[in-house]
Amino acid sequence: MAILSLNGRHLFGQPIKVNWAYASGQREDTSGHFNIFVGDLSPEVTDATLFACFSVYPSCSDARVMWDQKTGRSRGFGFVSFRNQQDAQSAINDLTGKWLGSRQIRCNWATKGAGNNEDKQSSDAKSVVELTNGSSEDGKETTNTEAPENNPQYTTVYVGNLAPEVTQLDLHRHFHSLGAGVIEEVRVQRDKGFGFVRYSTHAEAALAIQMGNTTQSSYLFGKQMKCSWGSKPTPPGTSSNPLPPPAAAPIPGLSAADLLAYERQIAMSKMGGVHALMHPQAQHPLKQAAMGVGSAGASQAIYDGGFQNVAAAQQLMYYQ
C-alpha cells in the first residue's frame, strides 16, 4: 500500500521513488538468462507489478522497470529475465498487446542484456524507449521512422507458435500459398517453435504479416501461428535471390511419375485443345485420385503442383 500510494509523491519539491527493497544477495544472477524488452509501460507499473505479470511463466527470474534518475519517474519500459528460452519466447508471443495498468504493453527480445548495471541499461535503452513509445524523455512526440512497420529495410516476417513437426518446406508452402510476394529465404527453429520468412520488399512482408494473422491463414498443423516483424533489418546491399516455388505436397495414391505425366497432358491441352486429352491413351491414374478427393481438392492439388492452367485442368476433369 505504501508503494502504491507514495511512489511519485513530491517531497520538498522532488518526486520520490518507493519500491520493494532487495538485498544484494536476494536477486538471482541473470547474466546468463534470456532477457526480453517490455515497452509502453504505464507510469504506475513497478518492478513488483511487472514481475507479477510475467511470473505466470515458471522460469521468470527477474523484472525491472527503468527509472529516470533525475525525475524519479518510469521511463516507460523495462526488462524481464527468464531461465528458459521457450518461456521468454512464449511471453513475447502471448503478452504483446495485453493490458498492464492503463496501457497495452509491447514485448520483444532485448537488444541489451538485462544485467545489473542499471545506469548502463538506461543509457543504452534511451533510443529503444523512443522507438517503442514514440516519445523522448522530454515528452515530445517523435516520428517512429525506425520502427519495423515504417522502415523499408525490414523485410523479414517472424513466425511464432509453430508446431514441433513443422519443417522449413512446410512453412515455405504455407507462405507461398498466401501469395503475398517473392520469398527470398525461409528458416525454421523446430526445437524452439519459431521461424522466419524473408521477402523481397517491405510491403510484401507487411502483407504477409497481415494475411498470416487472419483466422483463415493462421493455422498450420493445427496450431495458430503468430506473425510479426523480425527483430533485425535486412542488411543494405543484400542481393535478391528468390527461392523457387516449393515442392508440391504429396497426394495420396500419386507418384512423381503420375504428376509428370499429368503435366505433359496439360501441355498437350495448350497445343491441341482439350480433345487431345480425351484420347484413350490419355487416361491416367490421376483421374482416380481426383475422384477420390473431389474436384475441388484435385484442382487445388493441381495448382499446388505448379500447374497454372487451372481452367484446362478443370476441363480435363470434366471430360474424363
mmCIF file of C-alpha atoms in Angstrom:
data_model
loop_
_atom_site.group_PDB
_atom_site.id
_atom_site.type_symbol
_atom_site.label_atom_id
_atom_site.label_comp_id
_atom_site.label_asym_id
_atom_site.label_seq_id
_atom_site.Cartn_x
_atom_site.Cartn_y
_atom_site.Cartn_z
ATOM 1 C CA MET A 1 0.000 0.000 0.000
ATOM 2 C CA ALA A 2 2.882 2.353 0.766
ATOM 3 C CA ILE A 3 4.386 1.704 -2.664
ATOM 4 C CA LEU A 4 1.106 2.306 -4.461
ATOM 5 C CA SER A 5 0.163 5.443 -2.519
ATOM 6 C CA LEU A 6 3.551 7.142 -2.012
ATOM 7 C CA ASN A 7 5.555 6.323 -5.133
ATOM 8 C CA GLY A 8 5.848 9.511 -7.180
ATOM 9 C CA ARG A 9 4.660 11.818 -4.381
ATOM 10 C CA HIS A 10 6.533 15.103 -4.100
ATOM 11 C CA LEU A 11 8.698 15.713 -1.057
ATOM 12 C CA PHE A 12 10.293 19.141 -0.817
ATOM 13 C CA GLY A 13 9.575 19.711 -4.466
ATOM 14 C CA GLN A 14 11.015 16.411 -5.699
ATOM 15 C CA PRO A 15 9.084 13.240 -6.605
ATOM 16 C CA ILE A 16 10.179 10.287 -4.514
ATOM 17 C CA LYS A 17 10.590 6.710 -5.663
ATOM 18 C CA VAL A 18 9.157 3.995 -3.420
ATOM 19 C CA ASN A 19 9.671 0.357 -4.343
ATOM 20 C CA TRP A 20 10.461 -3.036 -2.888
ATOM 21 C CA ALA A 21 13.905 -3.247 -1.324
ATOM 22 C CA TYR A 22 16.176 -6.070 -2.428
ATOM 23 C CA ALA A 23 19.327 -7.082 -0.602
ATOM 24 C CA SER A 24 22.224 -7.743 -2.965
ATOM 25 C CA GLY A 25 22.111 -11.476 -2.296
ATOM 26 C CA GLN A 26 18.381 -11.798 -2.882
ATOM 27 C CA ARG A 27 18.399 -11.142 -6.608
ATOM 28 C CA GLU A 28 19.379 -14.028 -8.787
ATOM 29 C CA ASP A 29 22.284 -13.630 -11.186
ATOM 30 C CA THR A 30 20.549 -13.230 -14.566
ATOM 31 C CA SER A 31 23.641 -12.632 -16.683
ATOM 32 C CA GLY A 32 23.172 -15.998 -18.385
ATOM 33 C CA HIS A 33 19.393 -15.779 -18.659
ATOM 34 C CA PHE A 34 17.183 -14.883 -21.617
ATOM 35 C CA ASN A 35 16.055 -11.266 -21.464
ATOM 36 C CA ILE A 36 13.095 -9.576 -23.119
ATOM 37 C CA PHE A 37 12.278 -5.901 -23.531
ATOM 38 C CA VAL A 38 8.859 -4.670 -22.345
ATOM 39 C CA GLY A 39 7.733 -1.281 -23.648
ATOM 40 C CA ASP A 40 4.742 1.041 -23.318
ATOM 41 C CA LEU A 41 4.617 0.595 -19.543
ATOM 42 C CA SER A 42 2.185 2.875 -17.749
ATOM 43 C CA PRO A 43 3.685 5.172 -15.064
ATOM 44 C CA GLU A 44 2.255 3.217 -12.150
ATOM 45 C CA VAL A 45 3.916 -0.094 -13.092
ATOM 46 C CA THR A 46 6.685 -1.065 -10.647
ATOM 47 C CA ASP A 47 9.207 -3.894 -10.576
ATOM 48 C CA ALA A 48 6.801 -5.942 -8.469
ATOM 49 C CA THR A 49 3.895 -5.303 -10.843
ATOM 50 C CA LEU A 50 5.992 -6.267 -13.851
ATOM 51 C CA PHE A 51 7.261 -9.427 -12.177
ATOM 52 C CA ALA A 52 3.729 -10.436 -11.132
ATOM 53 C CA CYS A 53 2.589 -10.088 -14.765
ATOM 54 C CA PHE A 54 5.324 -12.351 -16.148
ATOM 55 C CA SER A 55 5.637 -14.780 -13.243
ATOM 56 C CA VAL A 56 2.938 -16.942 -14.820
ATOM 57 C CA TYR A 57 5.900 -18.433 -16.697
ATOM 58 C CA PRO A 58 7.751 -20.710 -14.231
ATOM 59 C CA SER A 59 11.271 -19.724 -15.275
ATOM 60 C CA CYS A 60 10.748 -15.946 -14.869
ATOM 61 C CA SER A 61 13.674 -14.875 -12.686
ATOM 62 C CA ASP A 62 13.628 -11.072 -12.543
ATOM 63 C CA ALA A 63 11.754 -7.970 -13.703
ATOM 64 C CA ARG A 64 12.961 -4.388 -13.633
ATOM 65 C CA VAL A 65 11.403 -1.102 -14.655
ATOM 66 C CA MET A 66 13.855 1.529 -15.897
ATOM 67 C CA TRP A 67 13.638 4.773 -13.916
ATOM 68 C CA ASP A 68 14.836 8.278 -14.725
ATOM 69 C CA GLN A 69 17.438 9.146 -12.098
ATOM 70 C CA LYS A 70 16.671 12.874 -12.282
ATOM 71 C CA THR A 71 12.869 12.832 -12.099
ATOM 72 C CA GLY A 72 12.298 9.506 -10.350
ATOM 73 C CA ARG A 73 9.684 8.640 -12.936
ATOM 74 C CA SER A 74 9.395 5.497 -15.003
ATOM 75 C CA ARG A 75 10.992 5.669 -18.437
ATOM 76 C CA GLY A 76 8.092 3.618 -19.762
ATOM 77 C CA PHE A 77 9.970 0.371 -20.359
ATOM 78 C CA GLY A 78 11.709 -2.442 -18.530
ATOM 79 C CA PHE A 79 13.366 -5.831 -18.838
ATOM 80 C CA VAL A 80 12.229 -9.303 -17.775
ATOM 81 C CA SER A 81 14.584 -12.282 -17.436
ATOM 82 C CA PHE A 82 13.840 -15.987 -17.908
ATOM 83 C CA ARG A 83 15.889 -19.103 -17.189
ATOM 84 C CA ASN A 84 14.196 -20.884 -20.099
ATOM 85 C CA GLN A 85 14.277 -19.502 -23.640
ATOM 86 C CA GLN A 86 10.941 -21.040 -24.612
ATOM 87 C CA ASP A 87 9.227 -19.277 -21.687
ATOM 88 C CA ALA A 88 10.742 -15.999 -22.872
ATOM 89 C CA GLN A 89 9.503 -16.607 -26.418
ATOM 90 C CA SER A 90 6.048 -17.586 -25.148
ATOM 91 C CA ALA A 91 5.874 -14.401 -23.070
ATOM 92 C CA ILE A 92 6.685 -12.313 -26.153
ATOM 93 C CA ASN A 93 4.043 -14.132 -28.202
ATOM 94 C CA ASP A 94 1.330 -14.199 -25.545
ATOM 95 C CA LEU A 95 1.640 -10.864 -23.743
ATOM 96 C CA THR A 96 2.315 -8.417 -26.575
ATOM 97 C CA GLY A 97 -0.766 -6.201 -26.788
ATOM 98 C CA LYS A 98 -2.068 -7.233 -23.357
ATOM 99 C CA TRP A 99 -3.124 -4.587 -20.861
ATOM 100 C CA LEU A 100 -0.901 -3.895 -17.861
ATOM 101 C CA GLY A 101 -2.160 -0.974 -15.843
ATOM 102 C CA SER A 102 -3.532 1.652 -18.214
ATOM 103 C CA ARG A 103 -1.587 0.658 -21.356
ATOM 104 C CA GLN A 104 -1.103 -2.207 -23.766
ATOM 105 C CA ILE A 105 2.460 -3.467 -23.475
ATOM 106 C CA ARG A 106 4.853 -4.451 -26.277
ATOM 107 C CA CYS A 107 7.376 -7.265 -25.900
ATOM 108 C CA ASN A 108 10.424 -8.266 -27.901
ATOM 109 C CA TRP A 109 13.878 -9.709 -27.402
ATOM 110 C CA ALA A 110 16.145 -7.308 -25.533
ATOM 111 C CA THR A 111 18.904 -5.853 -27.671
ATOM 112 C CA LYS A 112 20.939 -5.369 -24.500
ATOM 113 C CA GLY A 113 21.020 -7.976 -21.734
ATOM 114 C CA ALA A 114 19.157 -7.153 -18.545
ATOM 115 C CA GLY A 115 22.315 -7.079 -16.476
ATOM 116 C CA ASN A 116 22.927 -5.476 -13.102
ATOM 117 C CA ASN A 117 24.208 -2.090 -14.308
ATOM 118 C CA GLU A 118 21.003 -0.056 -14.387
ATOM 119 C CA ASP A 119 22.740 3.183 -15.382
ATOM 120 C CA LYS A 120 24.223 1.484 -18.441
ATOM 121 C CA GLN A 121 20.838 -0.040 -19.270
ATOM 122 C CA SER A 122 19.126 3.314 -19.026
ATOM 123 C CA SER A 123 21.680 4.903 -21.322
ATOM 124 C CA ASP A 124 21.650 2.068 -23.846
ATOM 125 C CA ALA A 125 17.873 1.855 -23.876
ATOM 126 C CA LYS A 126 17.247 5.575 -24.462
ATOM 127 C CA SER A 127 16.810 5.041 -28.172
ATOM 128 C CA VAL A 128 14.724 1.940 -27.551
ATOM 129 C CA VAL A 129 12.137 3.779 -25.482
ATOM 130 C CA GLU A 130 11.828 6.417 -28.196
ATOM 131 C CA LEU A 131 11.311 3.645 -30.749
ATOM 132 C CA THR A 132 8.727 1.814 -28.675
ATOM 133 C CA ASN A 133 6.785 4.614 -27.023
ATOM 134 C CA GLY A 134 7.033 7.231 -29.756
ATOM 135 C CA SER A 135 8.228 9.860 -27.284
ATOM 136 C CA SER A 136 11.538 11.055 -25.929
ATOM 137 C CA GLU A 137 12.442 11.829 -22.342
ATOM 138 C CA ASP A 138 11.193 15.410 -22.552
ATOM 139 C CA GLY A 139 7.777 14.143 -23.622
ATOM 140 C CA LYS A 140 7.918 15.445 -27.190
ATOM 141 C CA GLU A 141 6.444 13.183 -29.783
ATOM 142 C CA THR A 142 8.912 11.650 -32.217
ATOM 143 C CA THR A 143 8.370 10.004 -35.581
ATOM 144 C CA ASN A 144 8.801 6.239 -35.461
ATOM 145 C CA THR A 145 10.719 6.137 -38.718
ATOM 146 C CA GLU A 146 12.945 3.367 -37.358
ATOM 147 C CA ALA A 147 10.093 1.142 -36.212
ATOM 148 C CA PRO A 148 9.888 -2.054 -38.326
ATOM 149 C CA GLU A 149 6.484 -1.155 -39.712
ATOM 150 C CA ASN A 150 7.890 2.144 -41.031
ATOM 151 C CA ASN A 151 11.400 1.082 -42.010
ATOM 152 C CA PRO A 152 11.756 -0.293 -45.564
ATOM 153 C CA GLN A 153 14.876 -2.217 -44.508
ATOM 154 C CA TYR A 154 12.688 -4.673 -42.564
ATOM 155 C CA THR A 155 11.602 -7.439 -44.936
ATOM 156 C CA THR A 156 11.564 -10.472 -42.626
ATOM 157 C CA VAL A 157 8.479 -11.995 -41.015
ATOM 158 C CA TYR A 158 8.829 -13.679 -37.627
ATOM 159 C CA VAL A 159 6.519 -16.701 -37.304
ATOM 160 C CA GLY A 160 5.954 -17.940 -33.754
ATOM 161 C CA ASN A 161 3.976 -20.699 -32.046
ATOM 162 C CA LEU A 162 4.865 -23.307 -34.659
ATOM 163 C CA ALA A 163 4.010 -26.949 -34.119
ATOM 164 C CA PRO A 164 7.086 -29.154 -33.493
ATOM 165 C CA GLU A 165 6.562 -31.091 -36.720
ATOM 166 C CA VAL A 166 6.607 -28.014 -38.987
ATOM 167 C CA THR A 167 9.575 -28.146 -41.360
ATOM 168 C CA GLN A 168 11.172 -25.456 -43.487
ATOM 169 C CA LEU A 169 9.356 -26.871 -46.526
ATOM 170 C CA ASP A 170 6.002 -26.769 -44.694
ATOM 171 C CA LEU A 171 6.481 -23.115 -43.765
ATOM 172 C CA HIS A 172 7.589 -22.292 -47.318
ATOM 173 C CA ARG A 173 4.484 -23.967 -48.762
ATOM 174 C CA HIS A 174 2.191 -22.126 -46.378
ATOM 175 C CA PHE A 175 3.523 -18.640 -47.096
ATOM 176 C CA HIS A 176 3.884 -19.386 -50.811
ATOM 177 C CA SER A 177 0.170 -20.186 -50.863
ATOM 178 C CA LEU A 178 -0.636 -16.768 -49.343
ATOM 179 C CA GLY A 179 0.741 -15.110 -52.480
ATOM 180 C CA ALA A 180 1.979 -12.035 -50.590
ATOM 181 C CA GLY A 181 5.133 -11.674 -52.659
ATOM 182 C CA VAL A 182 8.528 -13.053 -53.607
ATOM 183 C CA ILE A 183 10.094 -15.202 -50.864
ATOM 184 C CA GLU A 184 13.865 -14.925 -50.558
ATOM 185 C CA GLU A 185 14.602 -17.121 -47.525
ATOM 186 C CA VAL A 186 12.854 -19.469 -45.089
ATOM 187 C CA ARG A 187 14.298 -20.677 -41.793
ATOM 188 C CA VAL A 188 12.768 -22.789 -39.018
ATOM 189 C CA GLN A 189 13.963 -23.436 -35.466
ATOM 190 C CA ARG A 190 11.953 -26.588 -34.847
ATOM 191 C CA ASP A 191 13.227 -27.109 -31.305
ATOM 192 C CA LYS A 192 12.250 -23.549 -30.375
ATOM 193 C CA GLY A 193 8.899 -23.346 -32.160
ATOM 194 C CA PHE A 194 9.515 -20.369 -34.436
ATOM 195 C CA GLY A 195 10.807 -19.449 -37.866
ATOM 196 C CA PHE A 196 11.472 -16.617 -40.305
ATOM 197 C CA VAL A 197 10.325 -15.825 -43.844
ATOM 198 C CA ARG A 198 12.227 -13.094 -45.699
ATOM 199 C CA TYR A 199 10.563 -11.295 -48.604
ATOM 200 C CA SER A 200 11.966 -9.135 -51.400
ATOM 201 C CA THR A 201 10.299 -5.946 -50.195
ATOM 202 C CA HIS A 202 8.973 -4.363 -47.019
ATOM 203 C CA ALA A 203 5.468 -4.088 -48.482
ATOM 204 C CA GLU A 204 5.366 -7.811 -49.259
ATOM 205 C CA ALA A 205 6.442 -8.690 -45.717
ATOM 206 C CA ALA A 206 3.796 -6.353 -44.271
ATOM 207 C CA LEU A 207 1.112 -8.027 -46.368
ATOM 208 C CA ALA A 208 2.343 -11.481 -45.320
ATOM 209 C CA ILE A 209 2.082 -10.498 -41.631
ATOM 210 C CA GLN A 210 -1.439 -9.224 -42.168
ATOM 211 C CA MET A 211 -2.527 -12.304 -44.106
ATOM 212 C CA GLY A 212 -0.673 -14.711 -41.816
ATOM 213 C CA ASN A 213 -2.540 -13.438 -38.761
ATOM 214 C CA THR A 214 -6.004 -13.783 -40.271
ATOM 215 C CA THR A 215 -8.110 -16.611 -38.878
ATOM 216 C CA GLN A 216 -8.254 -18.487 -42.170
ATOM 217 C CA SER A 217 -4.491 -18.422 -42.785
ATOM 218 C CA SER A 218 -3.071 -18.533 -39.275
ATOM 219 C CA TYR A 219 -3.262 -22.284 -38.646
ATOM 220 C CA LEU A 220 -0.526 -24.721 -39.589
ATOM 221 C CA PHE A 221 -0.621 -28.321 -38.365
ATOM 222 C CA GLY A 222 -3.463 -27.425 -36.012
ATOM 223 C CA LYS A 223 -1.656 -24.590 -34.205
ATOM 224 C CA GLN A 224 -2.359 -20.899 -34.643
ATOM 225 C CA MET A 225 0.762 -19.091 -35.795
ATOM 226 C CA LYS A 226 1.626 -15.588 -34.663
ATOM 227 C CA CYS A 227 3.296 -13.365 -37.231
ATOM 228 C CA SER A 228 5.198 -10.150 -36.554
ATOM 229 C CA TRP A 229 8.241 -8.265 -37.769
ATOM 230 C CA GLY A 230 11.650 -9.863 -37.428
ATOM 231 C CA SER A 231 13.927 -8.166 -34.929
ATOM 232 C CA LYS A 232 16.647 -7.246 -37.444
ATOM 233 C CA PRO A 233 16.512 -5.296 -40.726
ATOM 234 C CA THR A 234 17.796 -6.791 -43.946
ATOM 235 C CA PRO A 235 21.377 -5.532 -44.441
ATOM 236 C CA PRO A 236 21.650 -2.907 -47.202
ATOM 237 C CA GLY A 237 23.020 -4.303 -50.438
ATOM 238 C CA THR A 238 21.706 -7.825 -49.836
ATOM 239 C CA SER A 239 21.379 -9.391 -53.272
ATOM 240 C CA SER A 240 17.983 -10.660 -54.359
ATOM 241 C CA ASN A 241 17.885 -14.426 -54.784
ATOM 242 C CA PRO A 242 14.235 -15.583 -54.845
ATOM 243 C CA LEU A 243 13.533 -19.142 -53.789
ATOM 244 C CA PRO A 244 11.945 -21.417 -56.396
ATOM 245 C CA PRO A 245 8.360 -22.466 -55.685
ATOM 246 C CA PRO A 246 8.238 -25.183 -53.021
ATOM 247 C CA ALA A 247 7.729 -28.795 -53.995
ATOM 248 C CA ALA A 248 4.116 -29.852 -54.092
ATOM 249 C CA ALA A 249 2.681 -31.570 -51.062
ATOM 250 C CA PRO A 250 2.383 -35.325 -51.665
ATOM 251 C CA ILE A 251 -1.016 -36.507 -52.895
ATOM 252 C CA PRO A 252 -2.095 -39.929 -51.619
ATOM 253 C CA GLY A 253 -2.079 -42.527 -54.406
ATOM 254 C CA LEU A 254 0.047 -40.499 -56.826
ATOM 255 C CA SER A 255 3.692 -40.914 -57.656
ATOM 256 C CA ALA A 256 6.094 -38.336 -59.066
ATOM 257 C CA ALA A 257 5.778 -40.111 -62.457
ATOM 258 C CA ASP A 258 1.995 -39.672 -62.320
ATOM 259 C CA LEU A 259 2.325 -35.941 -61.750
ATOM 260 C CA LEU A 260 4.907 -35.619 -64.530
ATOM 261 C CA ALA A 261 2.640 -37.432 -66.971
ATOM 262 C CA TYR A 262 -0.246 -35.203 -65.996
ATOM 263 C CA GLU A 263 1.869 -32.102 -66.544
ATOM 264 C CA ARG A 264 2.517 -33.396 -70.064
ATOM 265 C CA GLN A 265 -1.229 -33.722 -70.552
ATOM 266 C CA ILE A 266 -1.664 -30.087 -69.576
ATOM 267 C CA ALA A 267 0.991 -29.115 -72.126
ATOM 268 C CA MET A 268 -0.888 -31.120 -74.773
ATOM 269 C CA SER A 269 -4.098 -29.297 -73.952
ATOM 270 C CA LYS A 270 -2.393 -25.981 -74.668
ATOM 271 C CA MET A 271 -1.206 -27.204 -78.068
ATOM 272 C CA GLY A 272 -4.036 -29.333 -79.307
ATOM 273 C CA GLY A 273 -7.053 -28.393 -77.230
ATOM 274 C CA VAL A 274 -8.827 -30.390 -74.607
ATOM 275 C CA HIS A 275 -9.980 -33.011 -77.106
ATOM 276 C CA ALA A 276 -6.446 -34.381 -77.168
ATOM 277 C CA LEU A 277 -6.920 -35.238 -73.550
ATOM 278 C CA MET A 278 -9.944 -37.391 -74.372
ATOM 279 C CA HIS A 279 -7.819 -39.867 -76.322
ATOM 280 C CA PRO A 280 -7.943 -43.307 -74.712
ATOM 281 C CA GLN A 281 -4.190 -43.182 -74.129
ATOM 282 C CA ALA A 282 -4.644 -40.049 -72.079
ATOM 283 C CA GLN A 283 -6.464 -41.941 -69.356
ATOM 284 C CA HIS A 284 -4.351 -41.582 -66.274
ATOM 285 C CA PRO A 285 -4.190 -42.648 -62.621
ATOM 286 C CA LEU A 286 -4.783 -39.019 -61.666
ATOM 287 C CA LYS A 287 -8.388 -39.495 -62.744
ATOM 288 C CA GLN A 288 -8.961 -41.988 -59.956
ATOM 289 C CA ALA A 289 -7.165 -39.793 -57.484
ATOM 290 C CA ALA A 290 -9.277 -36.800 -58.477
ATOM 291 C CA MET A 291 -12.426 -38.868 -58.000
ATOM 292 C CA GLY A 292 -11.202 -39.821 -54.566
ATOM 293 C CA VAL A 293 -10.525 -36.322 -53.291
ATOM 294 C CA GLY A 294 -13.285 -34.486 -55.188
ATOM 295 C CA SER A 295 -12.973 -31.942 -57.964
ATOM 296 C CA ALA A 296 -12.130 -29.039 -55.664
ATOM 297 C CA GLY A 297 -9.393 -30.983 -53.905
ATOM 298 C CA ALA A 298 -7.944 -32.163 -57.200
ATOM 299 C CA SER A 299 -7.938 -28.656 -58.612
ATOM 300 C CA GLN A 300 -6.103 -27.420 -55.535
ATOM 301 C CA ALA A 301 -3.600 -30.254 -55.824
ATOM 302 C CA ILE A 302 -3.024 -29.380 -59.467
ATOM 303 C CA TYR A 303 -2.448 -25.733 -58.583
ATOM 304 C CA ASP A 304 -0.107 -26.586 -55.706
ATOM 305 C CA GLY A 305 1.922 -28.713 -58.082
ATOM 306 C CA GLY A 306 2.667 -25.700 -60.219
ATOM 307 C CA PHE A 307 0.107 -26.273 -62.995
ATOM 308 C CA GLN A 308 -1.095 -22.742 -63.555
ATOM 309 C CA ASN A 309 -3.644 -23.503 -66.304
ATOM 310 C CA VAL A 310 -6.456 -24.203 -63.863
ATOM 311 C CA ALA A 311 -9.164 -23.823 -66.500
ATOM 312 C CA ALA A 312 -7.601 -26.542 -68.653
ATOM 313 C CA ALA A 313 -7.221 -28.758 -65.612
ATOM 314 C CA GLN A 314 -10.883 -28.371 -64.740
ATOM 315 C CA GLN A 315 -11.845 -29.169 -68.345
ATOM 316 C CA LEU A 316 -9.724 -32.283 -68.169
ATOM 317 C CA MET A 317 -11.593 -33.495 -65.106
ATOM 318 C CA TYR A 318 -14.950 -32.648 -66.733
ATOM 319 C CA TYR A 319 -14.293 -34.547 -69.973
ATOM 320 C CA GLN A 320 -12.871 -37.549 -68.140
#
